[in-house]
Structures are given as structure tokens and as C-alpha cells.
Short mmCIF file of C-alpha atoms in Angstrom, two decimals:
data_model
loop_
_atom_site.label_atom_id
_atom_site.label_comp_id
_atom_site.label_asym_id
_atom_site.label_seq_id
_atom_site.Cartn_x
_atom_site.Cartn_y
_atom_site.Cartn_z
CA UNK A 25 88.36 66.43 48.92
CA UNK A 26 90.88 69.18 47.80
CA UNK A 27 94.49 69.26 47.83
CA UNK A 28 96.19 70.16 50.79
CA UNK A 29 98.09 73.31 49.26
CA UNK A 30 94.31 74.65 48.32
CA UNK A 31 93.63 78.20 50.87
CA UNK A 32 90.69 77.82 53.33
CA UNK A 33 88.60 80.59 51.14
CA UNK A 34 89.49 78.26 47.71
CA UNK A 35 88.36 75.27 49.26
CA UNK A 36 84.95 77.02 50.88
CA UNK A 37 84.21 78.68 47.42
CA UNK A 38 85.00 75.42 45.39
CA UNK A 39 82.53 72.80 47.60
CA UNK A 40 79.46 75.99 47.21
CA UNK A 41 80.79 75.53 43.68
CA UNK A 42 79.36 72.16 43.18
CA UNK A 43 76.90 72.08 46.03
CA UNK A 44 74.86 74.81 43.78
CA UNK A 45 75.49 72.92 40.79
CA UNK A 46 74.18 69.61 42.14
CA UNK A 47 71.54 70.81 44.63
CA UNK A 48 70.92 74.50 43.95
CA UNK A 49 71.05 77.56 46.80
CA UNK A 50 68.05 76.28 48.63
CA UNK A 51 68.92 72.82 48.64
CA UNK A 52 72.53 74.41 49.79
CA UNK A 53 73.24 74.20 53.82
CA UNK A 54 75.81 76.35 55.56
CA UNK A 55 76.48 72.49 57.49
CA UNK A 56 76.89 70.80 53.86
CA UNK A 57 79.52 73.85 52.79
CA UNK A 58 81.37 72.85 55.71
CA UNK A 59 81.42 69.46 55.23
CA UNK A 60 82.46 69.16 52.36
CA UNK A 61 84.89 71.85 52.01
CA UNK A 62 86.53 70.42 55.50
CA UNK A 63 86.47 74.03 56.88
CA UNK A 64 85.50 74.94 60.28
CA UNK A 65 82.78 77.20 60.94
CA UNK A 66 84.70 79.96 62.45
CA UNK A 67 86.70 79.81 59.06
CA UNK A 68 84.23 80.32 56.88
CA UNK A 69 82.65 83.20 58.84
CA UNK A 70 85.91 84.99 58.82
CA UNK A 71 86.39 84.70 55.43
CA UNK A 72 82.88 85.51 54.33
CA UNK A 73 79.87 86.85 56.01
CA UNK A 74 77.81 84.07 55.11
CA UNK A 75 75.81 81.70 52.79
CA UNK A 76 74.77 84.92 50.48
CA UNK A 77 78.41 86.27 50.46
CA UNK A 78 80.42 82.94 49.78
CA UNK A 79 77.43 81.96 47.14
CA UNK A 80 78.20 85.23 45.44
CA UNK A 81 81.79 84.34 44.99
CA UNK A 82 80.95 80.95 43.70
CA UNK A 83 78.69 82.10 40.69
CA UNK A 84 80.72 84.77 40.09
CA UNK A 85 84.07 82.10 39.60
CA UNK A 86 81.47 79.50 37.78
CA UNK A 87 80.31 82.81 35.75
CA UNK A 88 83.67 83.86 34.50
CA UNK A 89 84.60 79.96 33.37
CA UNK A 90 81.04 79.41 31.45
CA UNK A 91 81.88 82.97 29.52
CA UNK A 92 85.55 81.83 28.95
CA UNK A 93 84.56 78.28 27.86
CA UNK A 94 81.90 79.82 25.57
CA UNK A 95 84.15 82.62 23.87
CA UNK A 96 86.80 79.95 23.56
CA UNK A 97 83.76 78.02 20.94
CA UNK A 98 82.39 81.26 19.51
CA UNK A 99 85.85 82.98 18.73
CA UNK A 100 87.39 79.80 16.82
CA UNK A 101 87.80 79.94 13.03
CA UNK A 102 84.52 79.16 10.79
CA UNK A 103 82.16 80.50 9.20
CA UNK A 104 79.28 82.22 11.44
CA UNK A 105 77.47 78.69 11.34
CA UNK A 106 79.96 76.85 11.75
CA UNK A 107 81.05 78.64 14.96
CA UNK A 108 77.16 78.43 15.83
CA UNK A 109 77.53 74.74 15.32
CA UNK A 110 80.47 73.89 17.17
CA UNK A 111 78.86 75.87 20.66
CA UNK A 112 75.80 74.00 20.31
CA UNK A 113 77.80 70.20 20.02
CA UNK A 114 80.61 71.09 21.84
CA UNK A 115 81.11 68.55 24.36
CA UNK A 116 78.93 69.00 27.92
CA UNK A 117 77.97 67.36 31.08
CA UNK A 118 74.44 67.39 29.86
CA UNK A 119 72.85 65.13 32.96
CA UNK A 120 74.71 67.61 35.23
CA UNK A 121 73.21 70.93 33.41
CA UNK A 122 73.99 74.39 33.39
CA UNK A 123 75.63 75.28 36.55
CA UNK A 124 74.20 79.08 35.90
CA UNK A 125 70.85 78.56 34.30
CA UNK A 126 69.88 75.84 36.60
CA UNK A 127 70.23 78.78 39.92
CA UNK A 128 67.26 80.59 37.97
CA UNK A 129 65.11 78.05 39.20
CA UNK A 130 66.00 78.78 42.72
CA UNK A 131 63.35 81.36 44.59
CA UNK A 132 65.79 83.02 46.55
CA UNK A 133 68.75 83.13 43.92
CA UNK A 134 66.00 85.44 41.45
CA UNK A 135 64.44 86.91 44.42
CA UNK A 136 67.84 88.15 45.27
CA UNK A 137 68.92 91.14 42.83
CA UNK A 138 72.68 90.44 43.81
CA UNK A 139 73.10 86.88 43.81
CA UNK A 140 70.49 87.61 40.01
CA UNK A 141 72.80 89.85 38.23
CA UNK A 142 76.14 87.40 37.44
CA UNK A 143 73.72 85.06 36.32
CA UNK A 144 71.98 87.39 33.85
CA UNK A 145 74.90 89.17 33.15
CA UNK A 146 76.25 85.95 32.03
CA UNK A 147 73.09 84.96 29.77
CA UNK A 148 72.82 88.29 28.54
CA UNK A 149 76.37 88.36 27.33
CA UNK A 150 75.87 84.97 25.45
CA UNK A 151 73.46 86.17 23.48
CA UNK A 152 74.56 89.13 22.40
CA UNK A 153 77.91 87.26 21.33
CA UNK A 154 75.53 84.59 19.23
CA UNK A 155 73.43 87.99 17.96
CA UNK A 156 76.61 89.09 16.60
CA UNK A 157 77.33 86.04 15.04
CA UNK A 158 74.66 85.68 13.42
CA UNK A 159 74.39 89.41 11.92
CA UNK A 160 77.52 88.81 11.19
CA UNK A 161 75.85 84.96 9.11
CA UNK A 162 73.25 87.90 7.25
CA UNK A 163 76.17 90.23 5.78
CA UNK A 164 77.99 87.14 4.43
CA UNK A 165 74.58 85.64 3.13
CA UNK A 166 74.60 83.00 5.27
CA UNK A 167 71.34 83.51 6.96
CA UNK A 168 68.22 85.54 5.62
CA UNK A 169 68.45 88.65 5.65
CA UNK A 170 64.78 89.06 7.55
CA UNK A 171 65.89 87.08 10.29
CA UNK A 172 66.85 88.96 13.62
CA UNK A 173 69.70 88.01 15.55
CA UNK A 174 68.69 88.73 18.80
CA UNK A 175 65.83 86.61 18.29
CA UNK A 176 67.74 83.22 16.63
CA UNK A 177 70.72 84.07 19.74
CA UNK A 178 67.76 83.93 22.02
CA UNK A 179 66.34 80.64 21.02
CA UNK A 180 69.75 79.03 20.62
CA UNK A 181 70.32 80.21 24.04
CA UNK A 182 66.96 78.40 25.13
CA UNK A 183 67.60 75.09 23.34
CA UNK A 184 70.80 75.07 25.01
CA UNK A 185 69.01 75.75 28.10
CA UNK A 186 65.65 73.43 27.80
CA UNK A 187 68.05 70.51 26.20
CA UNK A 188 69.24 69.75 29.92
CA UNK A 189 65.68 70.10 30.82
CA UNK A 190 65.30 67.40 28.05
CA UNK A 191 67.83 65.50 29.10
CA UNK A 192 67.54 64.97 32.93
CA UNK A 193 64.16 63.90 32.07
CA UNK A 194 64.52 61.33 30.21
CA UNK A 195 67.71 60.42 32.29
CA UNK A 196 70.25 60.30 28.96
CA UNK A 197 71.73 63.08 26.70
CA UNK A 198 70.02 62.00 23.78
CA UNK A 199 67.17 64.01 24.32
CA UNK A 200 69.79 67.19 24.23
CA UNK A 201 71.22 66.07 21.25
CA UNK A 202 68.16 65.92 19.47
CA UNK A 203 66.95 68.87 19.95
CA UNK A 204 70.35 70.60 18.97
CA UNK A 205 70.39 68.88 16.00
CA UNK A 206 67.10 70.23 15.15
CA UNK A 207 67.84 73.79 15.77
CA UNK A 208 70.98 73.32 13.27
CA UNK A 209 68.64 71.78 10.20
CA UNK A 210 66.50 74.84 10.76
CA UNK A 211 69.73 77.24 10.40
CA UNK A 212 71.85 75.12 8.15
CA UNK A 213 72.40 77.62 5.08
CA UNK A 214 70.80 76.28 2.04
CA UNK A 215 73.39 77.43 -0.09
CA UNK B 1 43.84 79.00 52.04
CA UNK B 2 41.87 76.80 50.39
CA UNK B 3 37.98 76.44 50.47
CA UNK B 4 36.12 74.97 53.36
CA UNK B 5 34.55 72.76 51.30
CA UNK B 6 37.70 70.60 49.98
CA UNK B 7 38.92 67.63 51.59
CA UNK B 8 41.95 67.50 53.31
CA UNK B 9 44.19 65.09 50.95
CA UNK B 10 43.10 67.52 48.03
CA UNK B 11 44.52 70.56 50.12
CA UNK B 12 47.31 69.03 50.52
CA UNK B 13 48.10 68.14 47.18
CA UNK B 14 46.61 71.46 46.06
CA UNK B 15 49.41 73.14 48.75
CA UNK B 16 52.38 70.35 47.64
CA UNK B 17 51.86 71.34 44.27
CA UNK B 18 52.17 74.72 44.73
CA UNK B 19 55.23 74.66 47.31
CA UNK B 20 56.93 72.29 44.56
CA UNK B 21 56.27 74.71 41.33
CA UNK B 22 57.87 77.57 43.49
CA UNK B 23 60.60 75.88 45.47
CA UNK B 24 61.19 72.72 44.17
CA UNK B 25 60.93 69.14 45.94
CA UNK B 26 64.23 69.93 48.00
CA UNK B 27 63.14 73.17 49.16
CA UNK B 28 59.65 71.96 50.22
CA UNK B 29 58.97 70.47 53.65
CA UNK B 30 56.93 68.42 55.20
CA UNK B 31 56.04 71.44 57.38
CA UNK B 32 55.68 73.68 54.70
CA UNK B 33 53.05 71.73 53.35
CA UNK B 34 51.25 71.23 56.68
CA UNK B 35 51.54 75.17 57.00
CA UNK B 36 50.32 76.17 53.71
CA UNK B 37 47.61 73.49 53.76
CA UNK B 38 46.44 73.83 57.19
CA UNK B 39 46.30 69.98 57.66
CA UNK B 40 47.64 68.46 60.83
CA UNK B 41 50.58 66.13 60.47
CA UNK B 42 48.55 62.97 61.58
CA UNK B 43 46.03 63.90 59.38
CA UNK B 44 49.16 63.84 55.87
CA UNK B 45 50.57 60.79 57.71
CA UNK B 46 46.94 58.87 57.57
CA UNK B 47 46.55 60.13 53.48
CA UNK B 48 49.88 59.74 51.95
CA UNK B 49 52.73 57.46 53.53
CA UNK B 50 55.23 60.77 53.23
CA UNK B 51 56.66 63.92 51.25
CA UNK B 52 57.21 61.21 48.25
CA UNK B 53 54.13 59.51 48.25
CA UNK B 54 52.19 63.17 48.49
CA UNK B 55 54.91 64.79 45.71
CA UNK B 56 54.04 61.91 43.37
CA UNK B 57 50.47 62.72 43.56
CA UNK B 58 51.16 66.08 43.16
CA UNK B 59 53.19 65.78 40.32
CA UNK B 60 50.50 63.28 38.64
CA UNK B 61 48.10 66.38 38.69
CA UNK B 62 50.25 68.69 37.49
CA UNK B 63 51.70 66.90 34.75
CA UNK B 64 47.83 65.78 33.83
CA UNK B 65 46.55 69.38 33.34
CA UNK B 66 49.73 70.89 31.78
CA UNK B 67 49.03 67.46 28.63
CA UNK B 68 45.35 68.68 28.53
CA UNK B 69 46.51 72.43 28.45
CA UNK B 70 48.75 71.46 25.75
CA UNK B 71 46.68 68.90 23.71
CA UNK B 72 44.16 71.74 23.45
CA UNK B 73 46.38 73.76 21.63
CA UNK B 74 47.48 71.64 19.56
CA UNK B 75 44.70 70.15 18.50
CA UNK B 76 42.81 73.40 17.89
CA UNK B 77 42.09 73.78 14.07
CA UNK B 78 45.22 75.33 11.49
CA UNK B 79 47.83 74.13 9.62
CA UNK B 80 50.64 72.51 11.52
CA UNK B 81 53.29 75.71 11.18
CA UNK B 82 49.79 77.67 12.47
CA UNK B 83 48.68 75.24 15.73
CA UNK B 84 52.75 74.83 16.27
CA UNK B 85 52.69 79.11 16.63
CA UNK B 86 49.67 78.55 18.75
CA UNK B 87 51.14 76.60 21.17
CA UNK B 88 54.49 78.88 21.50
CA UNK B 89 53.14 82.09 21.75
CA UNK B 90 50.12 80.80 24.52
CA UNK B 91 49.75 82.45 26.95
CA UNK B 92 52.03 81.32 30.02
CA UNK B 93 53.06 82.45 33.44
CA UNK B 94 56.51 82.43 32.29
CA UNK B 95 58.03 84.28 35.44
CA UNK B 96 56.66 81.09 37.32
CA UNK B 97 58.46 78.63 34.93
CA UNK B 98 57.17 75.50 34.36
CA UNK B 99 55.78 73.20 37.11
CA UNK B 100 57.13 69.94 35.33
CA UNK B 101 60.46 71.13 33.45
CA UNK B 102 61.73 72.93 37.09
CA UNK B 103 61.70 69.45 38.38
CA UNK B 104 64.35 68.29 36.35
CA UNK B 105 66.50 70.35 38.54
CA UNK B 106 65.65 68.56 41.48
CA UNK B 107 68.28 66.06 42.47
CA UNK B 108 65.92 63.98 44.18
CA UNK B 109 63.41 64.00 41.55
CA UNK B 110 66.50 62.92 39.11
CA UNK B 111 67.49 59.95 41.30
CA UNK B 112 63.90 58.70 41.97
CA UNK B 113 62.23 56.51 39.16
CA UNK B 114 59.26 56.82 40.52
CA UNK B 115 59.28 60.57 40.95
CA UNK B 116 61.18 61.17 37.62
CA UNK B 117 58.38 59.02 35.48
CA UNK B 118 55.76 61.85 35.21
CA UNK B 119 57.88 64.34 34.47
CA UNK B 120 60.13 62.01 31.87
CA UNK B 121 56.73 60.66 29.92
CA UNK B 122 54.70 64.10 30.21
CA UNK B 123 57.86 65.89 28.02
CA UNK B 124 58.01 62.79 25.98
CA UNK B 125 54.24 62.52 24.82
CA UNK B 126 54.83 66.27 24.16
CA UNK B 127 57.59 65.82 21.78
CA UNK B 128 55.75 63.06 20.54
CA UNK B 129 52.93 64.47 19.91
CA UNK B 130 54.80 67.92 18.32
CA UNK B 131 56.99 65.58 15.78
CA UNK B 132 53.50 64.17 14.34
CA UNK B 133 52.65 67.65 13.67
CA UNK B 134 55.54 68.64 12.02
CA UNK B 135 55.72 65.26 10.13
CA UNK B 136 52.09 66.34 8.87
CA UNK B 137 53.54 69.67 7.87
CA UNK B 138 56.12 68.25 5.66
CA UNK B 139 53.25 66.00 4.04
CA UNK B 140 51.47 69.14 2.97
CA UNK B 141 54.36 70.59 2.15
CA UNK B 142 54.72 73.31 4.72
CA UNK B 143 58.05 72.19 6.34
CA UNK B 144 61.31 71.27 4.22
CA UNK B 145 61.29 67.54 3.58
CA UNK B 146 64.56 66.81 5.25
CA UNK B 147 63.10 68.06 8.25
CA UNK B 148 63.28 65.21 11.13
CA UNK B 149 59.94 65.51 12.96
CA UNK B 150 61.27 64.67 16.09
CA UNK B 151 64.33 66.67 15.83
CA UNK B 152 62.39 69.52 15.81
CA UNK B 153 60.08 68.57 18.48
CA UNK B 154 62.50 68.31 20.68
CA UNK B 155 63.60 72.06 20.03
CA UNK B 156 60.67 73.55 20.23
CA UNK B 157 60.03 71.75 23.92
CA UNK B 158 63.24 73.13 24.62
CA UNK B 159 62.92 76.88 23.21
CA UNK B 160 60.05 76.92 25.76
CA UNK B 161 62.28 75.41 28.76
CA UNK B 162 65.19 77.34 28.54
CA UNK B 163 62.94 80.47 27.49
CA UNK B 164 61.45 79.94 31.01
CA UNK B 165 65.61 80.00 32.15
CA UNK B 166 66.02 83.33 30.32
CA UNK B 167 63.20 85.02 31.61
CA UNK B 168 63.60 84.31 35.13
CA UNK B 169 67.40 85.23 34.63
CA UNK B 170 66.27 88.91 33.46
CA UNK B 171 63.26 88.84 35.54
CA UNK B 172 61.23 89.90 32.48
CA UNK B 173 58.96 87.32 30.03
CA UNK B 174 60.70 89.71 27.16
CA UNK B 175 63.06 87.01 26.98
CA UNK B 176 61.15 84.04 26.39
CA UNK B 177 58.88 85.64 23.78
CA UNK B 178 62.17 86.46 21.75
CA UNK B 179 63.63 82.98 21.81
CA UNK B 180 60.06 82.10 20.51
CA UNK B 181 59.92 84.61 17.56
CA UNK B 182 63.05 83.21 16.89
CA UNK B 183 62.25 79.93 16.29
CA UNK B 184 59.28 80.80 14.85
CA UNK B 185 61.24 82.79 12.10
CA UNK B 186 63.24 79.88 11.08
CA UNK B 187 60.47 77.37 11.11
CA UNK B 188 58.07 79.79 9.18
CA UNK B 189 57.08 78.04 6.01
CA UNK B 190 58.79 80.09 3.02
CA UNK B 191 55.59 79.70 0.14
#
């Protein structure tokens, strides 16, 4: 599945990659790793000591691109809505969902305090970014002064979140659309 | 686990429902459920024709009791902004998530029909029944008027998914209850 100049580790890291998006840890097998990464099982216990250590690695790598993709959005010109606006419509895999938020459904992934913390780390870095945004809405007069930001990054964070819920429901991204939509006529300035 | 006195299909849809709100459908097995049940496996193989046929009745329960746990709320006297508040801030085991949205992560659940229907029409009668609330608010004059019930619906369903994301990502409900202030704040009728 990966090109041939790709290192044994690369390749191992990349399949747990998508295996955790589209299945989750549990739903992850050492066998399917191997599989689908075309590495041998010797390999991939040389290179990491096993399922916990190379799914580490994975959310770390899938960590670091979902903050980069995000302060790519949040740090683009606008006003402090407008930069609100363009993370919440810019363009997703919305039937595929969060590659990070989906592993806190997974028992052992938030039973686990290390395989846990990239994943919060990650969430909790998103919305302090958004609270600063939107403080940052209040002093221009953008948003009311009596709301907090903590509180609006928070529930953008969550409609973000529950919109793939939404979406893989009902089996289309409409559903996510929607409901970002709505969250942006309740924070649309009425200026 | 379960009392002497209930039948054996009922424990194990009783234990299926359980294994599928922690774990998901992936992670549960068929021997999982005979374990936690205490059934034999001719005795699940004379009930239900498999792990579908028992998930789907599992899933039919659930997604019953969570409508009349909702409908109660929301149905409970108040203005719209008042029963809407009422059935955010109720009281939830938000460290367990919720039995029907966690499904949506499920791959399997996704690429069934048959599995995905319960979950698809109990989060669609929800919005449904949310955007006639909020339409009713903007008749009495509580919500803005170019509020789009359904719009809104839709995030408030999803504030309460992806608050279940965030607080299982901190492993604290702190989370969830400040995406829901949050929301709350901007929705809050300004008279």
C-alpha cells in the first residue's frame, strides 16, 4: 500500500494511522497492523515494543497534523469570527470523523493515561486557541462582552465534535453542516 | 449478575447492552456476552440468530429509553429557552458517553442499515423534536426570528455529543458542562 522508498517504522506507524481512524484501538489487531503495513512481525517488534508503543506514535503524528491543520484556519487573516467561521466550514472528511476525538470512545485508549494525554493535549490546545479568539471577538466588540470564551471555545469544540456524531448517523454530511451553521447564526455579530 | 428471576434473552440483552455502551459493537464478543450474562451459547444461539440479531435488540432498548428520557425533559412545563436548559444541563453519566451517539463510531454499525437505523432515527426525532421547540420560541418571541429551528437543533444534539468527546478526553465531566454553558449563553433570550 505504501511506496517502496517508505522505512519499515513509516510504513508500521502509517497503516495504525488509519486502522485507529477507521476501526479504533480495540477494533485494532497487532495481525491487521501487519497486514496492512506489509511488515513482518519480527519488524515491528524491533522497532516498537508493541501495539501500545506503535499506537502512541501514531496519535502522536495524527496529533501534530490536526494542531497544524487547525492553526493553519485559526491563524489566517479575519476578523475573530471570521477566523471562527472558516475552522468550523473548512473542508473535512466528515463520514470519516475525527481521527483524535473518535479514540475517546475507546475503553482502553481513556483507560490508558499515556495513550490519553496527546489526545487531550490536543483538545485542550484547541480550545484555548478558539478562547483566545474569541476574547480577542469581546475587545473588538464583536461578541458580548458577558460571554466567556472558554465556554463558546468549548461548545464550538463539541459541535465540531457531535457534528460527525451527526453525520455518521444519518450516513451524509448534511447533518454536520447543519449544525455548524447553527452555531454561526448564534455567534454571527449583530453589528 | 443479573437477578434470578429474569429470563435468559433479557440477560442477554441487558449484558449486550452494556458490553456495547462500554466497548462498542467491535469490541464486544460473542463470548463476552455469554460471560457477562451467564447464558450458555446454545441457549443465545436458540434466542437471537447472532451478535447482530442480539445488538439490534439491544440497541432498540437503548435507543427506546434514552427518547423517553429525553421526551420527559422536554416536555416538562417552561418556556422553550427554559425546557431547552433543562434538557442540557440533566443530569448525565457523561464519563460513560452516550450509549447511541458512541455507536456512530462503530464501523460495523456505519456499514449496517439495519444496525445504523436506530441510532440514525433516535438522533433524528431528537433534532426533530428540539427544532419544534425552538420554532415555538421564536413564535413567542424568545429566540431571534432568523433563527432556523433545525439549525439549531442540530447544535445543541451536537454540543451534547462532542461534550461527551471532551469529557472523556480530560477524564473530567468539567468539560461537557462548559461547552453547555456555552451554548446556553448564546442562545439565552436577551429581553
Amino acid at each position: 500500500m505504501y511506496s517502496v522508498g517508505m522505512s519499515t517504522p513509516e510504513r508500521l506507524i502509517e497503516s495504525t494511522r488509519e486502522l485507529l481512524w477507521e476501526r479504533g484501538y480495540v477494533g485494532t489487531s497487532p495481525k491487521a497492523i501487519l497486514e496492512r503495513s506489509g511488515a513482518g512481525q519480527g519488524s515491528m517488534y524491533h522497532h516498537f515494543k508493541g501495539k501500545p508503543d506503535l499506537a502512541l506514535a501514531a496519535i502522536r503524528r495524527t496529533a501534530e497534523e490536526m494542531r497544524a491543520t487547525a492553526e493553519a484556519v485559526l491563524s489566517s487573516p479575519g476578523t475573530p469570527y471570521q477566523r471562527i467561521e472558516a475552522y468550523l466550514r473548512r473542508e473535512r472528511d466528515v463520514l470519516r470523523g475525527c481521527p483524535i476525538g473518535r479514540l475517546t470512545m475507546d475503553p482502553e485508549i481513556v483507560a490508558s493515561q499515556e495513550l490519553r494525554a496527546p489526545v487531550d493535549e490536543t483538545l485542550d490546545w484547541l480550545r484555548e486557541r478558539l478562547a483566545g479568539i474569541v476574547e480577542e471577538g469581546k475587545e473588538q466588540g464583536q461578541f458580548a462582552p458577558g460571554l466567556d470564551g472558554e465556554e463558546i471555545a468549548a461548545a464550538i469544540v463539541a459541535t465540531v465534535q457531535g457534528g460527525y456524531v451527526l453525520a455518521r448517523a444519518s450516513g451524509s454530511p448534511a447533518a454536520f453542516d447543519t449544525g455548524v451553521r447553527g452555531l454561526l447564526a448564534l455567534l454571527r455579530p449583530t453589528a
